[in-house]
mmCIF file of C-alpha atoms in Angstrom:
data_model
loop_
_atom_site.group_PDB
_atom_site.id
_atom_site.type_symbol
_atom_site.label_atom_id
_atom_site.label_comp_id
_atom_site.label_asym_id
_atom_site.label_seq_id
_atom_site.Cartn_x
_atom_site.Cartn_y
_atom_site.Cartn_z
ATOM 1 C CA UNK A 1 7.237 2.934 14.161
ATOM 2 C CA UNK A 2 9.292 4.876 16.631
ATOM 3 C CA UNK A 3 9.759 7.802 13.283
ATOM 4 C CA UNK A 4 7.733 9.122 10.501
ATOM 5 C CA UNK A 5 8.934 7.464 7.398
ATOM 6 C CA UNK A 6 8.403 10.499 4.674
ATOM 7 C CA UNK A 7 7.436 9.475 0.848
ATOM 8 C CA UNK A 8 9.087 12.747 0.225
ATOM 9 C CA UNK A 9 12.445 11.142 -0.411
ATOM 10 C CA UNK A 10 10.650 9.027 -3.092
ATOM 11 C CA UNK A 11 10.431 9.689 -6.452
ATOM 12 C CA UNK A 12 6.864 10.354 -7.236
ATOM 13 C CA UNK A 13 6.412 9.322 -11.059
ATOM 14 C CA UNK A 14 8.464 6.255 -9.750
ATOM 15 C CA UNK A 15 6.418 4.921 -7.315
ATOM 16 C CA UNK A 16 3.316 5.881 -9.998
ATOM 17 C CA UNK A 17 4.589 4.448 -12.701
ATOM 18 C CA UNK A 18 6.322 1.233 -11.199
ATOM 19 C CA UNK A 19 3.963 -0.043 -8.220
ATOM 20 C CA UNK A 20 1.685 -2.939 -8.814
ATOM 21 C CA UNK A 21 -1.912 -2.052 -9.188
ATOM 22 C CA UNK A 22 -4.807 -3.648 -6.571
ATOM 23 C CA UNK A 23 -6.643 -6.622 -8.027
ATOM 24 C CA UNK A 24 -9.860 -5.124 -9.188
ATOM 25 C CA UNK A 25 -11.890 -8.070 -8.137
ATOM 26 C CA UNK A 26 -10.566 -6.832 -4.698
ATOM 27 C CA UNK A 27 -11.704 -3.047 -5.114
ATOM 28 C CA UNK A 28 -14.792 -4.786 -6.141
ATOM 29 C CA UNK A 29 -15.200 -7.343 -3.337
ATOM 30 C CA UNK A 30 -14.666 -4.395 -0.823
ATOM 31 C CA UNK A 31 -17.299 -2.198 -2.535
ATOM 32 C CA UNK A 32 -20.080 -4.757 -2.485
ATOM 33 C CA UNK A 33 -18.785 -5.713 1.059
ATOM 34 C CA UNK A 34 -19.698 -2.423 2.003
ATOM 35 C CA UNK A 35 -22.558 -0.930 0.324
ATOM 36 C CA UNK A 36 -20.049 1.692 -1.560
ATOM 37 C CA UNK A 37 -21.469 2.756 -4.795
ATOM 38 C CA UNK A 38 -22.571 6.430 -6.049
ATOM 39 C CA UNK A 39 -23.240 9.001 -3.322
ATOM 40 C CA UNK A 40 -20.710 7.445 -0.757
ATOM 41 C CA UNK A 41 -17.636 9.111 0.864
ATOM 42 C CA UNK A 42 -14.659 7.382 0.789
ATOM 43 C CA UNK A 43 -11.332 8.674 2.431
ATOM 44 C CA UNK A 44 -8.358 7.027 0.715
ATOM 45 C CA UNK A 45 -5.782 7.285 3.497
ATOM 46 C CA UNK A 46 -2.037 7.790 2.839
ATOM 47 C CA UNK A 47 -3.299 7.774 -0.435
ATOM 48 C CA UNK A 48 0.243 8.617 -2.662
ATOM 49 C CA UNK A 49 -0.350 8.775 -6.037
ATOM 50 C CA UNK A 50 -4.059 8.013 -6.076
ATOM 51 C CA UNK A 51 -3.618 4.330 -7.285
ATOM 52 C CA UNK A 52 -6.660 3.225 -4.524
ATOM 53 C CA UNK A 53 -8.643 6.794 -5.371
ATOM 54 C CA UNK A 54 -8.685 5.913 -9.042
ATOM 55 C CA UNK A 55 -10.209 2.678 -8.043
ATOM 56 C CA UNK A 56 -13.008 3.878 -6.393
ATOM 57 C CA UNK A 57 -13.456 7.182 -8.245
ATOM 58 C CA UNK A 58 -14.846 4.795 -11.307
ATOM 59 C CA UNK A 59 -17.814 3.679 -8.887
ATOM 60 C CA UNK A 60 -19.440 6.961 -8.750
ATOM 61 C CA UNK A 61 -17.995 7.769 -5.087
ATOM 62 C CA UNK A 62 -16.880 10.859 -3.031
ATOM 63 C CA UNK A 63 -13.157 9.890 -2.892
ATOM 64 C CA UNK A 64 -10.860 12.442 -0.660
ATOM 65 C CA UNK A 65 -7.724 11.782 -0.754
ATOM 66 C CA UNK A 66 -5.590 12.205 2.364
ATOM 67 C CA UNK A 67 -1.470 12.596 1.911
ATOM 68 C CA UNK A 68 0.976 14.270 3.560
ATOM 69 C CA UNK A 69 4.242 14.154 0.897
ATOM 70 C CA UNK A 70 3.626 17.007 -1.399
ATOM 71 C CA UNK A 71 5.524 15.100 -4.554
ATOM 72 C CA UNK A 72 3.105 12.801 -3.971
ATOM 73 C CA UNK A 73 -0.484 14.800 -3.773
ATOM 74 C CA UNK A 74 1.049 16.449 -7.209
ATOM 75 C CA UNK A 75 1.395 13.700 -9.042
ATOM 76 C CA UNK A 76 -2.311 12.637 -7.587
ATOM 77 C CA UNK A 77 -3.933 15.755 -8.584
ATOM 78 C CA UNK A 78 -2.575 15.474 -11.897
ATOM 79 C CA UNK A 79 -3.955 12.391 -12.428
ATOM 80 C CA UNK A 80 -7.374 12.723 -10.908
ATOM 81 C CA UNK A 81 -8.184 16.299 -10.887
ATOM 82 C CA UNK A 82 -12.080 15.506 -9.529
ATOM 83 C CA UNK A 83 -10.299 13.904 -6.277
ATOM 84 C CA UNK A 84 -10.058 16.533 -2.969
ATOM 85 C CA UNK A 85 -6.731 15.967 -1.497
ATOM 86 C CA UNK A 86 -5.783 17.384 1.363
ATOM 87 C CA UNK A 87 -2.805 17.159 3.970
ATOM 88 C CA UNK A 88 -3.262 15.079 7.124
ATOM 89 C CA UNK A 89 -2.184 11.947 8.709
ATOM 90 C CA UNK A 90 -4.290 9.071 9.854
ATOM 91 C CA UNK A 91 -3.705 9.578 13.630
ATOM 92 C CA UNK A 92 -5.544 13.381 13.000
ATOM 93 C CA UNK A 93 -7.858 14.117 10.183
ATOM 94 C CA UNK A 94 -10.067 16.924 9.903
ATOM 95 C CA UNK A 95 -13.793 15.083 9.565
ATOM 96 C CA UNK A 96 -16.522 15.350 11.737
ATOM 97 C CA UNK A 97 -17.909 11.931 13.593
ATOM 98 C CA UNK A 98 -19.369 9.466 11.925
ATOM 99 C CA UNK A 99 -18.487 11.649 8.521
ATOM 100 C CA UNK A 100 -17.425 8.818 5.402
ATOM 101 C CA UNK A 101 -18.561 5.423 4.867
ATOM 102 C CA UNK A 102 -15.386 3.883 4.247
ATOM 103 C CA UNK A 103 -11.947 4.389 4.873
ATOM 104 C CA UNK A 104 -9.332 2.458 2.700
ATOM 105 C CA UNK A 105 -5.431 2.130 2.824
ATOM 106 C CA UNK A 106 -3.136 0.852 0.272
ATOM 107 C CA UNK A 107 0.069 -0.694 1.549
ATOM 108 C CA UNK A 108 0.503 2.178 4.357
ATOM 109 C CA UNK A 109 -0.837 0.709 7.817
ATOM 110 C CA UNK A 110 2.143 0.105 9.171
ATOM 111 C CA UNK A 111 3.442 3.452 8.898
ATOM 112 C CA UNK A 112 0.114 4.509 11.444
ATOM 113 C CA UNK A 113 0.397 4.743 15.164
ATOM 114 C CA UNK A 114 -1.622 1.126 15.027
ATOM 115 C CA UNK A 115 -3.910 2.346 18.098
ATOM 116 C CA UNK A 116 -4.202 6.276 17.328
ATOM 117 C CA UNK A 117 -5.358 5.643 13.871
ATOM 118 C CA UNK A 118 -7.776 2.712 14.280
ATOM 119 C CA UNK A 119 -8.829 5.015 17.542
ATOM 120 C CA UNK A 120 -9.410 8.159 14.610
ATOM 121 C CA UNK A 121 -11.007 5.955 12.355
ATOM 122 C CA UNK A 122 -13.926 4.497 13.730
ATOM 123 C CA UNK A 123 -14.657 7.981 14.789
ATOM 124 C CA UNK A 124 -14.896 9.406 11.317
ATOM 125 C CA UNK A 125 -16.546 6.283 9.829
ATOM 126 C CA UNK A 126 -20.259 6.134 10.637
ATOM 127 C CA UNK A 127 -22.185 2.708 12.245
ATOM 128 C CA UNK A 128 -21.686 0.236 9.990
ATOM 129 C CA UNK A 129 -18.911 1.715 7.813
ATOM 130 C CA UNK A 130 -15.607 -0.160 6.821
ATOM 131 C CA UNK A 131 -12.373 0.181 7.228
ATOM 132 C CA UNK A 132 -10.638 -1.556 4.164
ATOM 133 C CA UNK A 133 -6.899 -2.413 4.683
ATOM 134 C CA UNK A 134 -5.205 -2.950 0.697
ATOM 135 C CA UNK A 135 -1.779 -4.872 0.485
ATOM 136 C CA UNK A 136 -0.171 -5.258 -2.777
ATOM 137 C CA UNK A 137 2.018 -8.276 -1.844
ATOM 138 C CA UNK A 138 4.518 -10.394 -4.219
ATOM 139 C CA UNK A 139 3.388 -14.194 -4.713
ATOM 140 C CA UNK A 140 7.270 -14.965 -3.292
ATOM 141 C CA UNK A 141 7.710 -18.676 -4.114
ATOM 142 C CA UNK A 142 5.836 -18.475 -7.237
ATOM 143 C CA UNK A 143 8.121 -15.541 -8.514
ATOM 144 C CA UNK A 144 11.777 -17.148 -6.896
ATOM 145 C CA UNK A 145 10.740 -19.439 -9.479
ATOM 146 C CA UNK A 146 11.480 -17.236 -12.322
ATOM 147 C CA UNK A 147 14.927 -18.022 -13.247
ATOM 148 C CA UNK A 148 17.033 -14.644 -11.390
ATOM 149 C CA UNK A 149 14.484 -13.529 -9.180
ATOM 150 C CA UNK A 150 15.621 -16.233 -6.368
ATOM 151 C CA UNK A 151 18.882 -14.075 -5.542
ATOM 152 C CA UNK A 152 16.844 -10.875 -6.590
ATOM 153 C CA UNK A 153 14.865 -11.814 -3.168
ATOM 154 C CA UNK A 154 17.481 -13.729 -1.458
ATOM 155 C CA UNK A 155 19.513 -9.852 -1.279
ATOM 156 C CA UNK A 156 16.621 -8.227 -0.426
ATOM 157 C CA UNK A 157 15.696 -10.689 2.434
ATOM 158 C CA UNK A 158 20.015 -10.478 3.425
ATOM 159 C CA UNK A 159 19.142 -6.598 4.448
ATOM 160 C CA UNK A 160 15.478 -6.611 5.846
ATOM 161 C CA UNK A 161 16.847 -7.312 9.343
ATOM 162 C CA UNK A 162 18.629 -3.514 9.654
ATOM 163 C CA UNK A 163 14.945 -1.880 8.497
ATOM 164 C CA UNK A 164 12.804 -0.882 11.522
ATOM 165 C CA UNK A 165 9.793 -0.969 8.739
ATOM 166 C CA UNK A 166 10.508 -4.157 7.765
ATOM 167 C CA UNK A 167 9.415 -5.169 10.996
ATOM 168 C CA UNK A 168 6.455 -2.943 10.721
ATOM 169 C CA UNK A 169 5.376 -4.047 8.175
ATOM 170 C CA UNK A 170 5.385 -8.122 8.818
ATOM 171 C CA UNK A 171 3.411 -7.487 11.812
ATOM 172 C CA UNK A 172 0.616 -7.675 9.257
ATOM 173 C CA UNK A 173 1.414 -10.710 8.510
ATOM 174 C CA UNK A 174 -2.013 -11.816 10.111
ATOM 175 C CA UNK A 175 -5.145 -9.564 10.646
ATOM 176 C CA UNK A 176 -4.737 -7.775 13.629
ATOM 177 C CA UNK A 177 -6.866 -9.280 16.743
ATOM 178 C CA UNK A 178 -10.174 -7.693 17.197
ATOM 179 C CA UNK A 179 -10.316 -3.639 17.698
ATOM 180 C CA UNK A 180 -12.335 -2.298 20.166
ATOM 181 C CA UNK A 181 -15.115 -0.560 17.890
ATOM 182 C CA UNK A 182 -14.350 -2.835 15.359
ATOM 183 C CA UNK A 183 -16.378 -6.518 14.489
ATOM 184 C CA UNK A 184 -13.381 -8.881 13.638
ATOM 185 C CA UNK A 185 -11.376 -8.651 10.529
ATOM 186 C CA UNK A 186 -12.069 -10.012 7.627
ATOM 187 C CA UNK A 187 -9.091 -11.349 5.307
ATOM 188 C CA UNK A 188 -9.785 -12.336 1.616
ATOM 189 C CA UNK A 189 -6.687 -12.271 -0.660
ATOM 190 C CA UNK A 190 -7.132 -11.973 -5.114
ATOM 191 C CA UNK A 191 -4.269 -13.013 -7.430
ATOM 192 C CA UNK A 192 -2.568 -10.301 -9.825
ATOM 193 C CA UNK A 193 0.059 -10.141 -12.271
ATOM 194 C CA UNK A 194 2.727 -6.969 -11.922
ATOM 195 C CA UNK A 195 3.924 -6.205 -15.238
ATOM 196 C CA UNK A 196 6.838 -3.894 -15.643
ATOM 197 C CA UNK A 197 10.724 -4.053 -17.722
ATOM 198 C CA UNK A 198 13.470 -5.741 -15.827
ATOM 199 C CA UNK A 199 15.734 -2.634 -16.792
ATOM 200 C CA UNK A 200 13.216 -0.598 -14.263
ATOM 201 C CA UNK A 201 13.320 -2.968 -11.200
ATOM 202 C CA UNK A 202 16.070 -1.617 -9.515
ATOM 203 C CA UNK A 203 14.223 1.885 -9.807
ATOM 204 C CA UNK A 204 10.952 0.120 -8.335
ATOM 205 C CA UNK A 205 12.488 -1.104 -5.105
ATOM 206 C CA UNK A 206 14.110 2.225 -4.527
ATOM 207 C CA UNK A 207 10.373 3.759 -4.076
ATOM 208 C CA UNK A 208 9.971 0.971 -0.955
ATOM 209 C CA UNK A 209 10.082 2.554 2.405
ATOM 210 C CA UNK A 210 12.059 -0.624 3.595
ATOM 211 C CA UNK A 211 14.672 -0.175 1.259
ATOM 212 C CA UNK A 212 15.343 3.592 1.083
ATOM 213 C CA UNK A 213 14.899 4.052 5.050
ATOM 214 C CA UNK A 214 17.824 1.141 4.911
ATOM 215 C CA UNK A 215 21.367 2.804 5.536
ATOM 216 C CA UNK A 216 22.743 4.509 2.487
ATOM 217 C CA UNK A 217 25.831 2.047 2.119
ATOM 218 C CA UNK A 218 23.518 -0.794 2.230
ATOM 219 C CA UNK A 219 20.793 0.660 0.205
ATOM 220 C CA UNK A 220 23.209 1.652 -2.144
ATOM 221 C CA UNK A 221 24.993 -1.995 -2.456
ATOM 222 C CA UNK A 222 21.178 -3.479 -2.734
ATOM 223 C CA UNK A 223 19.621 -1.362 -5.466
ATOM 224 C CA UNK A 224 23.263 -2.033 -7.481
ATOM 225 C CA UNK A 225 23.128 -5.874 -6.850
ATOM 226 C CA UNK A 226 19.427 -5.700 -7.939
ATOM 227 C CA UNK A 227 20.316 -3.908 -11.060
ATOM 228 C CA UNK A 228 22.996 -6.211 -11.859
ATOM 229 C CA UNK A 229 20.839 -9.050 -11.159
ATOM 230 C CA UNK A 230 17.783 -8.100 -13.563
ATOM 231 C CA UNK A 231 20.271 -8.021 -16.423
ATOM 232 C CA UNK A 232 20.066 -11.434 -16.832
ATOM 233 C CA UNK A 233 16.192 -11.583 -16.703
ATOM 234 C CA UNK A 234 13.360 -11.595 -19.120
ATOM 235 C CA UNK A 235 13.151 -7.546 -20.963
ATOM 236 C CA UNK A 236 9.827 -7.809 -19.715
ATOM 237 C CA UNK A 237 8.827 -9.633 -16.218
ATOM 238 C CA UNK A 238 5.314 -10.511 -15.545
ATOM 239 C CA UNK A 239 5.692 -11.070 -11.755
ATOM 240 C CA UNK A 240 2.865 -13.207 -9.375
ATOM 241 C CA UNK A 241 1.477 -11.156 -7.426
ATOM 242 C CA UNK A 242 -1.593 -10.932 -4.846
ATOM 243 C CA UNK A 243 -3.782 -8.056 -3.584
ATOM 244 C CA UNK A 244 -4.502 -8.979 0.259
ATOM 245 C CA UNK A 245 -7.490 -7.039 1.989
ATOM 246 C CA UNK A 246 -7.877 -6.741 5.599
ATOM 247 C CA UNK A 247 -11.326 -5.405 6.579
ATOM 248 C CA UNK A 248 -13.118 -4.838 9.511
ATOM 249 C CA UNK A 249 -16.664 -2.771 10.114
ATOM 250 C CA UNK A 250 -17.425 -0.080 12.503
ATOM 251 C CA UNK A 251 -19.868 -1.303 15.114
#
């Protein structure tokens, strides 16, 4: 990413309300993966509105919460008042070596300086920590099934080529190559439903970085078209979905 894209454009109780949550089979495959249970740290990195902290908070861990948009630490300390968050970014973060066990992200890595965060990472995790990398990704061909969701995604894929994130973004298509540090990642993918009304879908892309970072003619035109769109669609859409986690340990 050549810029910082800032959450603090997004509407907080937005993104909160309307992102999908993480498969908890996946918070659980990660936490058994890892040895995380009572007694461990855990840095939730970019963490928005705590939907990864909540996660892990209900295994007993030390969850710190690290987020620099300031609608968006609000809305987590509201919710999970136990949770320390604090303001950093992943390329600088004020731990001492070989500090947490774990570090996980949920749908942020591609905002990162790839190489300056893995490089900050494995030098706050200890030997033998994780690094857990969450995407919340739509099931695509299973959803353009849904009768109205094909041109719901066939405008969103007609303005993905002007966003820089977009680009971002698919380069995690596929697990990174090995990290120096880092034993190979680790890819295991868990199948969700995201439930939510179609009256609200318009409202839930506008709280994606690819879309609002789009120019304001074209974001404007898409988030109308999508609102249009979801008229004709079920009043409430139980979309496929799929938690993907990327995870690699700290040698």
């Amino acid at each position: 990413m050549s810029e910082r894209f800032s959450f603090e454009v997004v509407d907080a109780l937005d993104y909160d309300e309307l992102r999908p949550e993480y498969a908890p089979e996946a918070v659980a495959w990660v936490a058994e993966r890892c040895g995380i249970g009572p007694g461990s740290r855990v840095i939730d990195l970019a963490a928005g509105t705590g939907r990864l902290s909540g996660r892990f908070l209900r295994l007993g861990v030390d969850v710190i919460a690290v987020e620099p948009a300031a609608n968006m630490r609000a809305v987590l300390e509201e919710r999970f008042p136990t949770v320390r968050a604090i303001v950093a970014t992943a390329e600088s973060m004020p731990f001492d070596d070989g500090a947490v066990d774990a570090v996980v992200v949920g749908n942020a890595f591609h905002h990162f300086g790839r190489d300056a965060a893995m490089t900050e990472i494995h030098r706050i995790l200890r030997p033998g920590g994780a690094l857990a990398v969450f995407w919340a990704w739509p099931a695509e061909e299973a959803q353009r099934k849904i009768p109205g969701m094909r041109a719901i995604h066939e405008a969103i894929d007609g303005t993905h080529a002007e966003a820089e994130i977009m680009a971002a973004h698919r380069s995690w298509s596929e697990p990174p190559a090995t990290v120096d540090g880092f034993d190979p990642f680790e890819r295991r993918e868990f199948p969700a439903t995201h439930v939510l009304p179609a009256a609200r879908l318009a409202d839930l892309y506008a709280t994606f970085s690819d879309v609002v970072s789009l120019p304001a003619p074209t974001r404007a035109w898409l988030l109308d078209r999508i609102g249009q769109l979801s008229r004709g669609l079920p009043e409430t859409l139980q979309l496929p979905q799929r938690t993907v986690v990327d995870l690699c340990v700290r040698r």
